[in-house]
Tab-separated table of C-alpha atoms in Angstrom:
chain	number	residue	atom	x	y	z
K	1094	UNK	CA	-4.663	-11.532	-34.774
K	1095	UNK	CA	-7.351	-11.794	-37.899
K	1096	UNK	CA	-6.585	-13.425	-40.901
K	1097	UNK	CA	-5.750	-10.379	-42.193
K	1098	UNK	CA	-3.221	-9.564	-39.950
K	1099	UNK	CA	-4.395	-6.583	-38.412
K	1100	UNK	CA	-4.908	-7.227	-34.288
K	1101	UNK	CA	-8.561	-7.520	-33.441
K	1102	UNK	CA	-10.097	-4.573	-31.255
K	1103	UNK	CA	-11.893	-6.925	-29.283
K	1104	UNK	CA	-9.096	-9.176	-27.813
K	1105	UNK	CA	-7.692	-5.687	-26.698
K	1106	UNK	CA	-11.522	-4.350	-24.869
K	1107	UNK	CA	-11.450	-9.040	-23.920
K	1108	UNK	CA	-7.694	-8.014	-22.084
K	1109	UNK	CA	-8.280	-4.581	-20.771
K	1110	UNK	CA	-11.968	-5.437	-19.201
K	1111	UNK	CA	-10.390	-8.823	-17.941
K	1112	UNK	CA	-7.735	-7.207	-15.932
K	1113	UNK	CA	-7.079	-5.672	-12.745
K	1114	UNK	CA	-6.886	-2.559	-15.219
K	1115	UNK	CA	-10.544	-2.680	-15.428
K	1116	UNK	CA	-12.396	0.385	-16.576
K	1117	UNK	CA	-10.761	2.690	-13.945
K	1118	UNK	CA	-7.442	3.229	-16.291
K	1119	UNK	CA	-8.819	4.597	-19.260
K	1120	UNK	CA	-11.060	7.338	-19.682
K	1121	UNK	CA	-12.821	6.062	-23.052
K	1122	UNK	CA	-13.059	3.487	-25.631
K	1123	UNK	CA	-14.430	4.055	-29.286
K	1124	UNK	CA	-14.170	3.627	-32.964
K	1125	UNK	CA	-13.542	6.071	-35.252
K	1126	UNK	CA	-13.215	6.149	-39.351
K	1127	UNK	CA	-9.337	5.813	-38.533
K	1128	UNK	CA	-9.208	3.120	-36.473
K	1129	UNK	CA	-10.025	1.956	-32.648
K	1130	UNK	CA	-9.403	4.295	-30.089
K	1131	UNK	CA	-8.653	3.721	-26.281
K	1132	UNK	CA	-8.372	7.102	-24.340
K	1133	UNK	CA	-5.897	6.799	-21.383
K	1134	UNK	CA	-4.884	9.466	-18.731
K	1135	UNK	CA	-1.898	11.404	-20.307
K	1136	UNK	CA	1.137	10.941	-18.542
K	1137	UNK	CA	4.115	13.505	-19.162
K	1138	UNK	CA	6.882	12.377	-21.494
K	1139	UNK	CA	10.312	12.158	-20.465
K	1140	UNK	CA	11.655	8.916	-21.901
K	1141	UNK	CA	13.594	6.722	-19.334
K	1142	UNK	CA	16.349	6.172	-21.868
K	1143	UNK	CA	17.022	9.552	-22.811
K	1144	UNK	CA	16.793	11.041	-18.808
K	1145	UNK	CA	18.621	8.204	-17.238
K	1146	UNK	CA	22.136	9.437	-16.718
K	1147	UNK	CA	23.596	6.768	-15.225
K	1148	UNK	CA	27.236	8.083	-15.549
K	1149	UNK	CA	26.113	11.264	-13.756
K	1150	UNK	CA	24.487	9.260	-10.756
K	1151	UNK	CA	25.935	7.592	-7.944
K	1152	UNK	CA	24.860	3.917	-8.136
K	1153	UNK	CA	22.782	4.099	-5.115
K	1154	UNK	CA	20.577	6.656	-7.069
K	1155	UNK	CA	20.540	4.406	-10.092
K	1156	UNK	CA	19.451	1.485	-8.193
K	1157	UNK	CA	16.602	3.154	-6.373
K	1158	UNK	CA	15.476	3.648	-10.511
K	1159	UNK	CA	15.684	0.879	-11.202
K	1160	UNK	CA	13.699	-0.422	-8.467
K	1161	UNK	CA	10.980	2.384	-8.279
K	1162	UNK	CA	10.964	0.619	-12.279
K	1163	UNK	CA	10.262	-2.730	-11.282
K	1164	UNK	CA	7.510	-1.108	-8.522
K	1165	UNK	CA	5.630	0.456	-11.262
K	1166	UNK	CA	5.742	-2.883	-13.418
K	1167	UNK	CA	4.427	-4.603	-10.370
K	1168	UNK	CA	1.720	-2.163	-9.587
K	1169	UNK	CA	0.278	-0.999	-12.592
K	1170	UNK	CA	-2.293	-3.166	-12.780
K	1171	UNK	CA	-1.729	-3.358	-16.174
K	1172	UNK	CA	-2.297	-6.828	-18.207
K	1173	UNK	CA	0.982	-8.634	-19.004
K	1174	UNK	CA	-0.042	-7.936	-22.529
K	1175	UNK	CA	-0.175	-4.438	-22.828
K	1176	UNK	CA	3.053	-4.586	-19.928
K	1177	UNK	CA	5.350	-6.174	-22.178
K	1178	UNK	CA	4.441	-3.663	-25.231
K	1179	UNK	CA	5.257	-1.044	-22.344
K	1180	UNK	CA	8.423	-2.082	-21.329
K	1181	UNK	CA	9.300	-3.305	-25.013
K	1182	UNK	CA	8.513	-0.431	-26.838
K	1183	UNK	CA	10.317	2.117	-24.406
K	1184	UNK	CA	7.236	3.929	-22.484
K	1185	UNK	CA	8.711	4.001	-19.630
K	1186	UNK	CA	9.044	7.958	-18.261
K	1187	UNK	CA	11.596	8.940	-15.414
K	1188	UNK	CA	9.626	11.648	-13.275
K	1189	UNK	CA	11.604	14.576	-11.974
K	1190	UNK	CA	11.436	12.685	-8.568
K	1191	UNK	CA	12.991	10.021	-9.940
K	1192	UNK	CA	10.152	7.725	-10.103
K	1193	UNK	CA	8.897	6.162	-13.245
K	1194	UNK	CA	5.816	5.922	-14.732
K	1195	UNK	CA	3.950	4.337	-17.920
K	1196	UNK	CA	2.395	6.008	-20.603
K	1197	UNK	CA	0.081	4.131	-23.312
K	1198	UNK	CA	1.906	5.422	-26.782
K	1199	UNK	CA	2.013	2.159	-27.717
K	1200	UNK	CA	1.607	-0.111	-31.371
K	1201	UNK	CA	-0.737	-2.916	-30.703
K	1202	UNK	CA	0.657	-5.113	-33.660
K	1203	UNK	CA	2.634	-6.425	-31.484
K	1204	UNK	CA	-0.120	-7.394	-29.427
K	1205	UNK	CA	0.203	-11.103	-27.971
K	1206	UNK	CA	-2.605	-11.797	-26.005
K	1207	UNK	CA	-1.102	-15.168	-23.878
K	1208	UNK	CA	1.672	-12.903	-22.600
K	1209	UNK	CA	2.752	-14.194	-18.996
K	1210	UNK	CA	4.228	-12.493	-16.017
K	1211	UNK	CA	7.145	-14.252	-17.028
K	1212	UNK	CA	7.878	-12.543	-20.302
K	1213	UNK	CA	7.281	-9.508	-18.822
K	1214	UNK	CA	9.433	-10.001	-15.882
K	1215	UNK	CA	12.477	-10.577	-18.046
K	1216	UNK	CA	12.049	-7.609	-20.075
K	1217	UNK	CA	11.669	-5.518	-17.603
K	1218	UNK	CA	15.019	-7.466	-16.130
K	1219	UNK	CA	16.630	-6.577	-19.095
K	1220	UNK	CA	15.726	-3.247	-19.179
K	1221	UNK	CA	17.132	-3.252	-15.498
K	1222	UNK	CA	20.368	-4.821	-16.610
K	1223	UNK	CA	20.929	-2.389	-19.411
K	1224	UNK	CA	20.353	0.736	-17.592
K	1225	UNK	CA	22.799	-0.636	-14.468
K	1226	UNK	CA	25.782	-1.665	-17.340
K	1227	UNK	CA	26.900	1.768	-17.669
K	1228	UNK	CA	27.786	1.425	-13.612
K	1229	UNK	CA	29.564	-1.715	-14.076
K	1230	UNK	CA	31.826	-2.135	-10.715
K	1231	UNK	CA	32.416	-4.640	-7.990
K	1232	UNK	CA	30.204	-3.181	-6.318
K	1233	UNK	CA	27.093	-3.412	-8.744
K	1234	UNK	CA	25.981	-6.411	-7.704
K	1235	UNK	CA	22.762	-6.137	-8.863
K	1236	UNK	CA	24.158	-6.236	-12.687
K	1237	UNK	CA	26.205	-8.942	-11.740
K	1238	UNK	CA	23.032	-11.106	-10.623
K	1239	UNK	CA	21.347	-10.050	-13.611
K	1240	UNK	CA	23.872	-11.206	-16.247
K	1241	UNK	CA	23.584	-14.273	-14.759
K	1242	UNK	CA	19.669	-14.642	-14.049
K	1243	UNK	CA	18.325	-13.323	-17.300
K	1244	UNK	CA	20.112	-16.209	-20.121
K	1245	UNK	CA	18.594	-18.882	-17.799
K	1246	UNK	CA	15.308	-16.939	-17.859
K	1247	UNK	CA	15.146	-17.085	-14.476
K	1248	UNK	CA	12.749	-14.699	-13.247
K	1249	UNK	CA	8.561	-15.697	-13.188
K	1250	UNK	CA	7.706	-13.060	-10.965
K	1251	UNK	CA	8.201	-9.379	-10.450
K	1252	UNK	CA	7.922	-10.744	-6.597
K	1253	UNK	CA	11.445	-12.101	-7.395
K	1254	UNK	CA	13.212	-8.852	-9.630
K	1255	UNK	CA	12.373	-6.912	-6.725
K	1256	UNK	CA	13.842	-9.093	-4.215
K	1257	UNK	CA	17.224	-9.794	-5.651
K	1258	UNK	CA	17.222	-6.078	-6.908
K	1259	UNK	CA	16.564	-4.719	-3.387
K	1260	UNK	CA	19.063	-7.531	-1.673
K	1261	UNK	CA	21.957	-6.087	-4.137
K	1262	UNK	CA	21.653	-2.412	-2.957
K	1263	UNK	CA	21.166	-3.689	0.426
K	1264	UNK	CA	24.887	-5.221	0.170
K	1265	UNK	CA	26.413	-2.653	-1.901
């Protein structure tokens, strides 16, 4: 952040070129008389939380979401940064295949530059948690194992989401 308050254009080119992200995720970066500009591959938008009917699915189908979710956090190659605005703000798109995907409509004011894997491992968790609630049964064991992992702040790895995700619909 400057002085100011406005977030500096140069942490964001310091995080982006630092990262596995490299130069290979976005097609251009520039500055215009409205502001700093970072092109990025358009992806097609069909918000997660208004396509994800979990009422309408069978919890198997929901669970496979919510993994192919945590699969996407874990592969993006984004920086935990820019992850956490991801997963915070909502741009998070459920593809017709149900797989999700990650588009870049994001505010950077919000920016926080020290973000860990950590932070964005629990709120992607909680994203997870809130999207299995609506199939709350004895048999949603995953939601169960979240309510109970994410107030100890448990989770310091995507590594470990996916795990106890993928054990849960392995003993449903």
């Amino acid at each position: 952040q400057n002085p100011g308050g406005a977030w500096n254009p140069e942490k964001l080119m310091n995080i982006i070129e630092s990262s596995q992200m490299g130069r290979e995720r976005y097609v251009d970066m520039f500055d215009s008389s409205k502001g700093f500009c970072v092109v990025l591959d358009y992806v097609k938008e069909r918000k997660l939380t208004e396509f994800f009917m979990a009422k309408d699915m069978p919890l198997q189908v929901c669970e496979d979401i919510c993994l192919n979710l945590v699969v996407q956090c874990m592969t993006s190659g984004l920086p935990y940064p820019l992850l956490e605005l991801v997963i915070k703000q909502g741009q998070l798109q459920l593809m017709k295949d149900n797989g999700v995907a990650i588009s870049y409509a994001i505010d950077l004011e919000e920016l926080d530059e020290n973000c860990t894997e950590a932070r964005c491992v629990m709120q992607c968790a909680i994203r997870v948690r809130d999207m299995l609630e609506k199939k709350v049964s004895k048999k949603n064991v995953g939601y169960q194992l979240l309510t109970k992992k994410i107030p100890k702040q448990s989770y310091t790895s995507f590594r470990e989401l996916y795990k106890d995700i993928r054990l849960a619909t392995a003993t449903a």
